[in-house]
XYZ file of C-alpha atoms in Angstrom:
600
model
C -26.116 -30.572 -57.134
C -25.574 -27.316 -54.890
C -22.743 -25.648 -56.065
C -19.710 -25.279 -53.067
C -18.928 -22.025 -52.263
C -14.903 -21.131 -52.759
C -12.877 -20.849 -49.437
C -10.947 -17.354 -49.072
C -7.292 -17.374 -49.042
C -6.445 -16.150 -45.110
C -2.808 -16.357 -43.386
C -2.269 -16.028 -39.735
C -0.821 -12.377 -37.936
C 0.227 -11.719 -34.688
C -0.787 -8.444 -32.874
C 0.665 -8.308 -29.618
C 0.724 -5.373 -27.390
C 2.848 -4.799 -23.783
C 0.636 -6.983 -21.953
C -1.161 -9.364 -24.328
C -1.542 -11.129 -27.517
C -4.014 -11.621 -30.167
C -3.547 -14.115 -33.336
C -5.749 -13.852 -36.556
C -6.304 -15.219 -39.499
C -6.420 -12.692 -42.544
C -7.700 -12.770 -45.577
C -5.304 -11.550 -48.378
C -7.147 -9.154 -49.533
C -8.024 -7.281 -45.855
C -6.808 -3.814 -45.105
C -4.824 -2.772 -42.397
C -7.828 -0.441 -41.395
C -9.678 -3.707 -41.317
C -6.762 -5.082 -38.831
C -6.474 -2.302 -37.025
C -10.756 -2.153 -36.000
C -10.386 -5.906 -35.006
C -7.827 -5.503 -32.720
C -9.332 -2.192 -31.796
C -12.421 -4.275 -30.986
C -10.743 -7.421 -29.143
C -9.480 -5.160 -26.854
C -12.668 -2.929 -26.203
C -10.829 0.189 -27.529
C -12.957 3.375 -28.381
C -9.658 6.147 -28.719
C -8.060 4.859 -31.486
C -6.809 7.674 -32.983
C -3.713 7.648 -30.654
C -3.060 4.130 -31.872
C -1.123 2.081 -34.635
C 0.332 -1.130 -35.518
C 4.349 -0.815 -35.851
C 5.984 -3.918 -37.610
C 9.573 -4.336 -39.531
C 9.395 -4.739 -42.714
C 11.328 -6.683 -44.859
C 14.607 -4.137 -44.933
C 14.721 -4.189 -41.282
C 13.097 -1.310 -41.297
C 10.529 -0.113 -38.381
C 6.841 1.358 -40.208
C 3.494 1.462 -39.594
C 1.028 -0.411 -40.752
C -0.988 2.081 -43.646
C -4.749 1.361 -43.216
C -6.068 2.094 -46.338
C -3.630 -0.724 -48.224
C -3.952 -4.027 -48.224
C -1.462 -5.595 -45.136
C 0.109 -8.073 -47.406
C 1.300 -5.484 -49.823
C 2.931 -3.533 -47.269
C 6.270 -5.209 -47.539
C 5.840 -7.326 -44.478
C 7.214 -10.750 -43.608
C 4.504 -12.971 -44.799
C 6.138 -16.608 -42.317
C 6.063 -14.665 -39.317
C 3.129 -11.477 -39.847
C 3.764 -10.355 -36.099
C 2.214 -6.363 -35.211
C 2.968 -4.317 -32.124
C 0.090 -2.556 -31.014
C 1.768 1.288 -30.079
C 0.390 4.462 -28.924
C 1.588 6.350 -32.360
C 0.267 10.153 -31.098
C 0.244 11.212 -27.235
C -2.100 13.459 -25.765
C -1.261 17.102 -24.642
C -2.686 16.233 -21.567
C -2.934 12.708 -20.318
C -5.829 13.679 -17.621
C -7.644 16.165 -19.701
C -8.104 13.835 -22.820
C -7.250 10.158 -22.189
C -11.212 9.181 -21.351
C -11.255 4.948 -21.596
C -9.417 3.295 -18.886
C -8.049 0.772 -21.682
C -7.004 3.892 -23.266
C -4.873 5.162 -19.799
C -3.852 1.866 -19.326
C -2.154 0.876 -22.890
C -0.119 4.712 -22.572
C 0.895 3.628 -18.518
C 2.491 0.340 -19.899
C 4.332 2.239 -22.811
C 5.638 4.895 -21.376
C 6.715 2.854 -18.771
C 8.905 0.333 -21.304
C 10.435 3.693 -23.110
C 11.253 4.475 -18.643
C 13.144 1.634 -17.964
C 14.455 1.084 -21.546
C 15.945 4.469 -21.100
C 14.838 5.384 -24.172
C 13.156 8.182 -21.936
C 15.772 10.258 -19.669
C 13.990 10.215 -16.260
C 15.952 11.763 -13.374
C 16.665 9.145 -10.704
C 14.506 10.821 -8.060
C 11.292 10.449 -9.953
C 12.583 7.248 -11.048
C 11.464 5.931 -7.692
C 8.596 7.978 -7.247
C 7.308 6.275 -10.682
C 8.026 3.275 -9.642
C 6.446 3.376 -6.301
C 2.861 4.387 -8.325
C 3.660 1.399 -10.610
C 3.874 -1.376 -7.626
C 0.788 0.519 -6.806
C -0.900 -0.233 -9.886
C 0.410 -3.836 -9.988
C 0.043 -5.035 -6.179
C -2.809 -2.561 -4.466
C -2.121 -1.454 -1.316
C 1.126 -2.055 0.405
C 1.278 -4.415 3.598
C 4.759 -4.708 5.336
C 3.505 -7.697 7.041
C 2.390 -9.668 3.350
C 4.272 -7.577 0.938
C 5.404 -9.082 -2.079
C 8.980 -9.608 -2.839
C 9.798 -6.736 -5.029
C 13.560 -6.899 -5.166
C 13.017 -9.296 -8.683
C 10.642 -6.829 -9.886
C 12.175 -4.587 -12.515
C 11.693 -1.204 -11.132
C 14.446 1.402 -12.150
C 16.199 2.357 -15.043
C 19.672 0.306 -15.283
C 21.644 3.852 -15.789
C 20.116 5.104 -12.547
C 21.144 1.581 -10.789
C 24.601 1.955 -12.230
C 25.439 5.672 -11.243
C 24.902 5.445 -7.733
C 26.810 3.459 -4.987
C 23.723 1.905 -3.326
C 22.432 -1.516 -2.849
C 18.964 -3.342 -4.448
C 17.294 -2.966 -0.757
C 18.584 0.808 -0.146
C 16.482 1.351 -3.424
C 13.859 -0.908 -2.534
C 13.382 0.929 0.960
C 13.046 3.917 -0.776
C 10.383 3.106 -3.304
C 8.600 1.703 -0.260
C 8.496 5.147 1.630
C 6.126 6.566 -1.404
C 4.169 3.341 -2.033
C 3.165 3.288 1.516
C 1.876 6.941 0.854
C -0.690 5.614 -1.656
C -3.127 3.452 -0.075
C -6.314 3.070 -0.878
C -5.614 4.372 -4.428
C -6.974 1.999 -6.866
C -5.265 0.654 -10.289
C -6.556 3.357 -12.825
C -5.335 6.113 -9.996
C -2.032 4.411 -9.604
C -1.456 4.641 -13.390
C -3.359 8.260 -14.028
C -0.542 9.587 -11.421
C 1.877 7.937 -12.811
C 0.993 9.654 -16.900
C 0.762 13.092 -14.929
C 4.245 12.798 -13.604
C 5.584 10.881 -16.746
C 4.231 13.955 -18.645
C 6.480 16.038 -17.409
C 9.319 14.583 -18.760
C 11.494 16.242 -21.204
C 11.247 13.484 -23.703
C 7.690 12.444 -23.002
C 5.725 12.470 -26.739
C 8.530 13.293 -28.426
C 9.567 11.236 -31.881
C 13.233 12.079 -32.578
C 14.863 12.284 -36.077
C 18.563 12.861 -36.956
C 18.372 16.233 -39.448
C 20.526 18.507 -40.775
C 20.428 22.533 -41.807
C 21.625 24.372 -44.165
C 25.131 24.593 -42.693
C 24.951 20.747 -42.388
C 25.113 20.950 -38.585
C 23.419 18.084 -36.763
C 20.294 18.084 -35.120
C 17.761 16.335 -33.783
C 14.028 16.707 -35.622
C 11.662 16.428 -32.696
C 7.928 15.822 -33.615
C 5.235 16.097 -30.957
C 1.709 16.765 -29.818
C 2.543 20.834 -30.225
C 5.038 20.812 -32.810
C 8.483 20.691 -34.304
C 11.185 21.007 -31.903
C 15.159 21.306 -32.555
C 17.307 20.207 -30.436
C 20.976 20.361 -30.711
C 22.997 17.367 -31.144
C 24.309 16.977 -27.408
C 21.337 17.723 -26.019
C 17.726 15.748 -26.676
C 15.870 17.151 -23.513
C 15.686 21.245 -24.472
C 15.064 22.067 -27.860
C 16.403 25.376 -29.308
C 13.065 26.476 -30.879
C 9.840 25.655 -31.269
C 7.480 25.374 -34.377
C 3.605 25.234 -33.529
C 1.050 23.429 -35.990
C -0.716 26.287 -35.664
C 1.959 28.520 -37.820
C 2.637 25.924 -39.647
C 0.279 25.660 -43.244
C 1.942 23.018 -45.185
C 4.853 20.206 -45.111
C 6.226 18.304 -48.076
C 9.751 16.778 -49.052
C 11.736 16.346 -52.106
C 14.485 13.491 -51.912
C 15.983 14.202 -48.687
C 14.662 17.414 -48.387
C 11.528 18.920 -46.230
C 10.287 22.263 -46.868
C 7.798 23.561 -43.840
C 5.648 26.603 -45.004
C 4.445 28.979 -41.897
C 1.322 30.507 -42.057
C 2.999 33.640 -41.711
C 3.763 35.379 -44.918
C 6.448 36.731 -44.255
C 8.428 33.794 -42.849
C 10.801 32.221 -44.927
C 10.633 28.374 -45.365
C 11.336 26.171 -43.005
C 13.905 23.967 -44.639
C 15.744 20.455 -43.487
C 17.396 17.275 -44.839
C 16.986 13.952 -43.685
C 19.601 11.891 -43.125
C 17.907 8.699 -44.293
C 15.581 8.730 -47.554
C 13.091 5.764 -45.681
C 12.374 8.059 -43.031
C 10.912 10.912 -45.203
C 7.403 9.522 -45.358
C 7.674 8.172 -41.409
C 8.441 11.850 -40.676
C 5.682 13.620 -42.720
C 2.873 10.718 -41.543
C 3.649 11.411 -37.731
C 3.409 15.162 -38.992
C 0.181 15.247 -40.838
C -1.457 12.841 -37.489
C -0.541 15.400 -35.095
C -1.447 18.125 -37.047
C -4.703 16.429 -37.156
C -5.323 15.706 -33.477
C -3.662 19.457 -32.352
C -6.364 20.695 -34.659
C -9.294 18.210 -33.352
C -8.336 19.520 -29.627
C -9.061 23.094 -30.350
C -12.759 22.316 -31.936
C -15.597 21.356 -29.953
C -15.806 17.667 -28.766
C -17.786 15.401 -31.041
C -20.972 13.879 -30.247
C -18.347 10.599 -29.974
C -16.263 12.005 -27.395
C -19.085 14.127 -25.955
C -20.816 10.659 -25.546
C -17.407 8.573 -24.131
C -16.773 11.647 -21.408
C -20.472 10.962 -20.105
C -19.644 7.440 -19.844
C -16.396 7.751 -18.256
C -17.646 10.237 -15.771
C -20.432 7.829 -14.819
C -18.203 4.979 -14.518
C -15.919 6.794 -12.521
C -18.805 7.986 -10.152
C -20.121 4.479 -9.720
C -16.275 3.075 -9.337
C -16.282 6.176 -6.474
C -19.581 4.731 -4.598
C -18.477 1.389 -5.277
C -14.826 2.317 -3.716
C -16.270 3.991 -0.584
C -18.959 1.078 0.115
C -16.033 -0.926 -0.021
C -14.212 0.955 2.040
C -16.718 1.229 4.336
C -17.056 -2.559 4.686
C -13.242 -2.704 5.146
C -13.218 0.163 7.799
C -16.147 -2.355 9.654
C -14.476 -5.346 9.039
C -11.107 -3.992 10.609
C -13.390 -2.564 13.840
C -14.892 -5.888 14.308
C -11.242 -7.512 13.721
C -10.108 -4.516 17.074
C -12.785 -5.463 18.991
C -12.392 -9.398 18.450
C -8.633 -8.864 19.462
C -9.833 -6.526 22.270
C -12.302 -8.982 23.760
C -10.010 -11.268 23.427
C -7.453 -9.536 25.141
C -9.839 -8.844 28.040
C -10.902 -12.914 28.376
C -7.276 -13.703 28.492
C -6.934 -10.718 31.517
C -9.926 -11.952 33.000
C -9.412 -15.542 33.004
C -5.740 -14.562 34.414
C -7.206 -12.647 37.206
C -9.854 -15.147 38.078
C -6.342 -17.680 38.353
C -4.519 -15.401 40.563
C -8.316 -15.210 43.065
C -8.287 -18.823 43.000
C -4.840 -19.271 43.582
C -4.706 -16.743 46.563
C -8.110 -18.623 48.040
C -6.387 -21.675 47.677
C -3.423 -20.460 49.591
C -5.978 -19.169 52.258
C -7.653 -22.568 52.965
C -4.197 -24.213 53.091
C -2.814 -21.566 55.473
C -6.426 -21.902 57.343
C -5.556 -25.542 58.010
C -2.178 -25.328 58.717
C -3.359 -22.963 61.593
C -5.896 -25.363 62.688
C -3.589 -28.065 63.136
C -1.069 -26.020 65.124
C -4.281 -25.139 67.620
C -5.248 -28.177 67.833
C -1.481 -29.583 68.792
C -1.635 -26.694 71.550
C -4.541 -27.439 72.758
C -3.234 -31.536 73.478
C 0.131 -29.936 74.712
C -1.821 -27.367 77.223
C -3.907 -30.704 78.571
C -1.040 -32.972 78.734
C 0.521 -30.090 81.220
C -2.558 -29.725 82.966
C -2.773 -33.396 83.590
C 1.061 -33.448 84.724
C 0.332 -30.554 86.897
C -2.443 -32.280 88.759
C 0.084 -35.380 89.278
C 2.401 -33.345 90.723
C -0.263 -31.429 92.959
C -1.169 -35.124 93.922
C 2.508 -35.906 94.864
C 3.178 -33.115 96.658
C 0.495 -33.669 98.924
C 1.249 -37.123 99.461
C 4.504 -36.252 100.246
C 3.659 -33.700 102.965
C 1.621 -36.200 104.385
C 4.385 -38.590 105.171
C 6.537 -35.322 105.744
C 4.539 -35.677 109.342
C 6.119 -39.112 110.001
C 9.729 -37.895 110.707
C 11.412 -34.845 110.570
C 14.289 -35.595 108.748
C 11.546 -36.741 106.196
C 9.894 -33.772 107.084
C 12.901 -31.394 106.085
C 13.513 -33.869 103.031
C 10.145 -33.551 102.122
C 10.313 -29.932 102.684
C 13.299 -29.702 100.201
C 11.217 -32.021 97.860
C 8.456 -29.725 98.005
C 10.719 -27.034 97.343
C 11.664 -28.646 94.290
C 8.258 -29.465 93.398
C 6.701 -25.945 93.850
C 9.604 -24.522 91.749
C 8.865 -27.412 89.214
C 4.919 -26.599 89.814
C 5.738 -22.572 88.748
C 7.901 -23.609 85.885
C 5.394 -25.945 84.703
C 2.053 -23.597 85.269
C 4.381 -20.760 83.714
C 4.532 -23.043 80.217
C 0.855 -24.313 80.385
C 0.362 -20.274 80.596
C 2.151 -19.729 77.635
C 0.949 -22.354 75.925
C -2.210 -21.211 76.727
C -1.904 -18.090 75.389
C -0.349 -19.523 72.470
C -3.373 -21.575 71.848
C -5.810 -18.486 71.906
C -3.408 -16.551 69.370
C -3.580 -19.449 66.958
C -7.289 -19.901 67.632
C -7.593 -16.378 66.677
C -5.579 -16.419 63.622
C -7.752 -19.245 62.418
C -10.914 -17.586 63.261
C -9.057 -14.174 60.473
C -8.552 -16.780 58.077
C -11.605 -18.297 57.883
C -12.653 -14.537 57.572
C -10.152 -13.601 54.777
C -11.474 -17.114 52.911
C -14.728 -15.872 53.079
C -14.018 -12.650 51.792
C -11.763 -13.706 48.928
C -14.955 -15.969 48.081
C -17.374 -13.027 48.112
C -14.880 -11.103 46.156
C -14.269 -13.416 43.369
C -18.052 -14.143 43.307
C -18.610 -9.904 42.746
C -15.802 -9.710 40.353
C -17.560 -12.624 38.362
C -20.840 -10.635 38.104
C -19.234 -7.164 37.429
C -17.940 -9.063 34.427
C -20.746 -10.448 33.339
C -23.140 -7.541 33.548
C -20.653 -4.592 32.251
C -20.196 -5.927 28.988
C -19.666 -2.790 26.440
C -21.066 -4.278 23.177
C -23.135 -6.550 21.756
C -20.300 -8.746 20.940
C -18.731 -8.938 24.543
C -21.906 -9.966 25.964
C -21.730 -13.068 23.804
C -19.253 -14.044 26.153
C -21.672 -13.938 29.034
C -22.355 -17.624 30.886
C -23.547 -18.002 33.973
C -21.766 -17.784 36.969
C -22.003 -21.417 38.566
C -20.407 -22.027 34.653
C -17.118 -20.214 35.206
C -15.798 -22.595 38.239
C -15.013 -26.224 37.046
C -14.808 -29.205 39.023
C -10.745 -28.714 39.757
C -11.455 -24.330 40.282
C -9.886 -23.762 37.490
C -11.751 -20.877 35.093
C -13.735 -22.161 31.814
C -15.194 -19.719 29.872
C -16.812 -20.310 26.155
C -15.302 -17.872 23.567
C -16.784 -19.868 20.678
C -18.281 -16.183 19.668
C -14.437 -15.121 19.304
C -14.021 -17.767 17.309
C -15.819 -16.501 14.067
C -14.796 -13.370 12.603
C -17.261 -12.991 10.084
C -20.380 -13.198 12.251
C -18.870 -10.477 14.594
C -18.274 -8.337 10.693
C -21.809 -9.266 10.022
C -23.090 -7.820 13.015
C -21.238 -4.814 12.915
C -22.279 -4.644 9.449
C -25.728 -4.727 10.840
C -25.727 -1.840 13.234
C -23.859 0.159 10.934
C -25.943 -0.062 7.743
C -25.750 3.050 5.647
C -27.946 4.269 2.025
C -26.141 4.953 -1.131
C -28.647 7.822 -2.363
C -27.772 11.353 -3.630
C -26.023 12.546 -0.977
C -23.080 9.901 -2.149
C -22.735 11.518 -5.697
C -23.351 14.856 -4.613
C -20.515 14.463 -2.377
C -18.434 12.891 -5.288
C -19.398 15.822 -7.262
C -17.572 18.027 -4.703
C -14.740 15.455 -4.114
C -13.985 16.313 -8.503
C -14.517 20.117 -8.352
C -11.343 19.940 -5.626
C -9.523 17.543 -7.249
C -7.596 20.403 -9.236
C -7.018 22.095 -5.947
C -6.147 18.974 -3.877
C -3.461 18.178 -7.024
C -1.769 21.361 -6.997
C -1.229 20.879 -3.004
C -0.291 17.354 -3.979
C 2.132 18.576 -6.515
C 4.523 20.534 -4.353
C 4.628 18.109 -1.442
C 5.795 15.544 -4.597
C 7.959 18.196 -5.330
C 9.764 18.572 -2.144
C 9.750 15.085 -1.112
C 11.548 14.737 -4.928
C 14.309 17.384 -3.516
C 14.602 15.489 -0.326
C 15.383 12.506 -2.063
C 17.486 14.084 -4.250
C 19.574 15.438 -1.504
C 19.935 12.227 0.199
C 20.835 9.913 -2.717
C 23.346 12.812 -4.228
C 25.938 12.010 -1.899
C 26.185 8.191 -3.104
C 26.510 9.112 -6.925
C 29.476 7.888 -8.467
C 28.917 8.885 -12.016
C 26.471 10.789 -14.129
C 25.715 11.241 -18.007
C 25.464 14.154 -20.022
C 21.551 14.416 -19.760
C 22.145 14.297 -15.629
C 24.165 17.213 -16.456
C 21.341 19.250 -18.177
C 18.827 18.333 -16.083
C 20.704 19.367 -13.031
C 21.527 22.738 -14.464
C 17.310 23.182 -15.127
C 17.198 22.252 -11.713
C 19.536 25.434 -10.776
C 18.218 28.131 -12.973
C 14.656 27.068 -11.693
C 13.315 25.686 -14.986
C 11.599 22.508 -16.461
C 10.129 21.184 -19.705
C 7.293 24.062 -19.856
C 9.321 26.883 -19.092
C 11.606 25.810 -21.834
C 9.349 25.528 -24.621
C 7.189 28.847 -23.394
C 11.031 30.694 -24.441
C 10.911 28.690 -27.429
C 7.696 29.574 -28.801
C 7.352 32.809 -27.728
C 9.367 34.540 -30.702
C 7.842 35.349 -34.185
C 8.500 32.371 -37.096
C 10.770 34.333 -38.829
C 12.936 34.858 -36.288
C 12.929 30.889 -35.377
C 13.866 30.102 -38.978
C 16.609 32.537 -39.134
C 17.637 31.175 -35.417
C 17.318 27.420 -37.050
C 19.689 28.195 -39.707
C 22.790 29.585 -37.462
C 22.269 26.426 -35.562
């Protein structure tokens, strides 16, 4: 009898991180390193280093997950084991050393939250300008015509909403101004723009802890990728001094108490108390990881890293090529869209003008007969005068005949005759007119029948101009014969069946203008890096001005402002931001930052 193998104990966790979420089962005895690679691995993740799991533990408290204990030791709420995957360490740089896209991609969606959480102070000017890269991210390119509705997207902070007497759409308008200025910047741009203008914040990286000194003032502990900072209690966003890892040699605590030893002998000790004895070991772990990583920067990359750059900068180079064939095929497909509404355009002017020719050549042959019938009416009316002229010749010859019988007939026939030769004038005067008359309209039918015959030829040479001065390929699929473009009633019919599919006129253009993806492309990509630095810079102070504009225009409609507005708006006046502030922090000896410290 084979022997059945016992089943491992496992329970189910939760890992869920700003945009998805994992479930597992565990096995009791599993680490949380062992936790920490799955996820790691589920999610394709090579920079872990930067990463943690954060969970609350049984006190309410907020930790992270140790790796090299077992998870369900860690005082953690075994009927609902749920993780949240968090950056734990930020970079120095975000475009220097975040390499994976995953990696860029897990920091945009954080830093984000801790933005519109307001756990981060972000001035309401690059509020928008943050949020105009994020729709970028999210949506692609904008489109005023098929935009999506953003007004239920949540795009500001609620504190820069509140402050300011303007409307969801007044915001809305404004956030479109900048996305509009990022086309054709993919996802992984968007967000990479978005990390280099987050980075600049004063409270980007930065893990705040209540303190106190000496003189039990309170402060606030700041721990980042550089060092300590202190801040005053009022003010979060410009610390008072600065202590570098690099003059730092050792950290430990005692009950409530950390003692910091500089590297420089003749420093006294760093001292300061916690104000809450579960935070001691949060505050020294976040310590000793940054320590680490400020350290790793400042060595040579590892064959790791060395290997993950490579990859990265191939991947981007191939995203490149792949982004400017596609752009390419865009840039045709948008020509052959022009010239499909331009030919169209034309066929609808052409069969408008062949109306109007018809029309007019109709109105010729109508006025042609009209004229024909009035000649032919004065040609009856100039014969039925002719005829009564001849009777009255005929009477007045009879009656000078029988004139000769008497005289007083004579002398009545004479006053007859009279009457008849003036009636004979009158009479020959009107056939005369009528005559001429008669010739006039026999000449204006004879120019009509000339002007139909010309507005014939001319629609028959405006028909063939058309059809043999076609300018492209695709206009002469219009082309039909000639006897085709005159139906039965002389109305125009012309075939635009090759209007009618877009996609063969893209496939032709396609055709004659095929291009090779060889050296040349990454060579040119090569180039297109080596200025990016430059490019950026340039890029940097339009932001910047466009952020003063802004600023300018929206400062009239504030109705309130907080105490960090305040500071920042006094930066703004002296000329400084988050770098100039921490070069006058750092820049004295470690002695003289202790003693400053302590008169805090």
């Amino acid at each position: 009898m084979i022997p059945f193998r016992k089943k491992k104990k496992s329970f189910p966790v939760k890992v869920c991180s700003l945009d998805s979420q994992l479930e597992f089962n565990l096995e009791y005895n599993a680490t949380g390193g062992e936790l920490f690679d799955l996820v790691c691995r589920t999610f394709g993740l090579r920079e872990e280093w930067y990463f943690g799991l954060q969970y609350e533990d049984t006190r309410g408290n907020v930790c992270w997950l140790k790796k090299e204990k077992k998870v369900i030791d860690q005082n953690i709420i075994k009927e609902s084991c749920v993780f949240m995957f968090y950056a734990k360490y930020f970079p120095e740089n975000v475009q220097e050393e975040l390499i994976q896209e995953i990696t860029q991609h897990l920091f945009f969606l954080q830093i984000k939250q801790a933005i519109l959480s307001m756990e981060y102070y972000c001035p309401p000017e690059a509020s928008v300008l943050l949020a105009s890269y994020y729709v970028q991210a999210k949506y692609g390119d904008y489109d005023e015509l098929n935009g999506v509705d953003l007004l239920n997207e949540d795009l500001l902070p609620q504190r820069v909403i509140d402050q300011y007497s303007m409307t969801p759409e007044m915001w809305l308008q404004r956030i479109k101004t900048w996305y509009a200025d990022h086309k054709q910047m993919s996802r992984d741009e968007a967000e990479m723009e978005y990390l280099k203008i987050a980075q600049d914040l004063d409270m980007f990286g930065v893990n705040y802890f209540p303190i106190k000194n000496k003189k039990n003032s309170e402060l606030w502990l700041g721990i980042t990728a550089l060092g300590l900072n202190i801040y005053e209690k009022e003010n979060k966003l410009q610390p008072r001094t600065v202590f570098q890892w690099s003059e730092i040699k050792n950290i430990s605590f005692d009950d409530k108490k950390f003692t910091i030893k500089p590297i420089d002998k003749a420093a006294p000790n760093f001292i300061f108390y916690s104000t809450k004895l579960r935070m001691n070991k949060l505050i020294l772990d976040l310590c000793i990881g940054n320590h680490e990583l400020f350290m790793r920067r400042r060595k040579p990359d590892t064959i790791e890293i060395q290997q993950m750059k490579a990859q990265a900068k191939e991947e981007k180079q191939r995203r490149q090529i792949e982004r400017n064939k596609l752009s390419k095929e865009k840039q045709l497909r948008e020509q052959a869209e022009r010239d499909k509404s331009l030919l169209e355009a034309r066929l609808i002017g052409m069969q408008e003008e062949m109306r109007n020719a018809q029309l007019a050549l109709r109105r010729s042959e109508e006025a042609a007969e009209l004229l024909e019938q009035k000649n032919r009416l004065a040609e009856e009316e100039a014969l039925l005068l002719n005829r009564k002229a001849m009777d009255v010749e005929q009477e007045i010859a009879r009656l000078k005949n029988y004139a000769l019988k008497t005289e007083e007939e004579k002398i009545h026939l004479e006053r007859k005759s009279r009457e008849a030769e003036t009636l004979t004038a009158r009479m020959a005067e009107e056939s005369q007119k009528k005559a001429t008359e008669a010739e006039r309209l026999k000449n204006e039918l004879i120019n009509a029948r000339i002007a139909e015959k010309e507005a014939k030829e001319k629609l028959l040479t405006f028909l063939s101009r058309a059809t043999l001065s076609s300018p492209s390929p695709q206009l002469s699929n219009l082309s039909v014969p000639i006897h085709q473009l005159i139906t039965h009633d002389g109305i125009l019919s012309i075939s635009s069946q090759s209007l009618e599919d877009p996609e063969q006129m893209y496939e032709d253009a396609l055709e004659l203008n095929s291009y090779d993806l060889a050296e040349n492309d990454i060579s040119d990509i090569s180039l297109e890096i080596e200025k990016e630095r430059i490019e950026y810079l340039a890029k940097s102070k339009q932001v910047q001005s466009q952020l003063k504009g802004l600023r300018s225009e929206i400062e009239l409609l504030k109705i309130s402002e907080s105490e960090f507005d305040r500071i920042n708006a006094e930066q703004l006046r002296l000329g400084e931001n988050k770098y100039s502030t921490l070069k006058k922090a750092i820049k004295s000896s470690t002695r003289h930052k202790v003693a400053f410290y302590e008169e805090l």
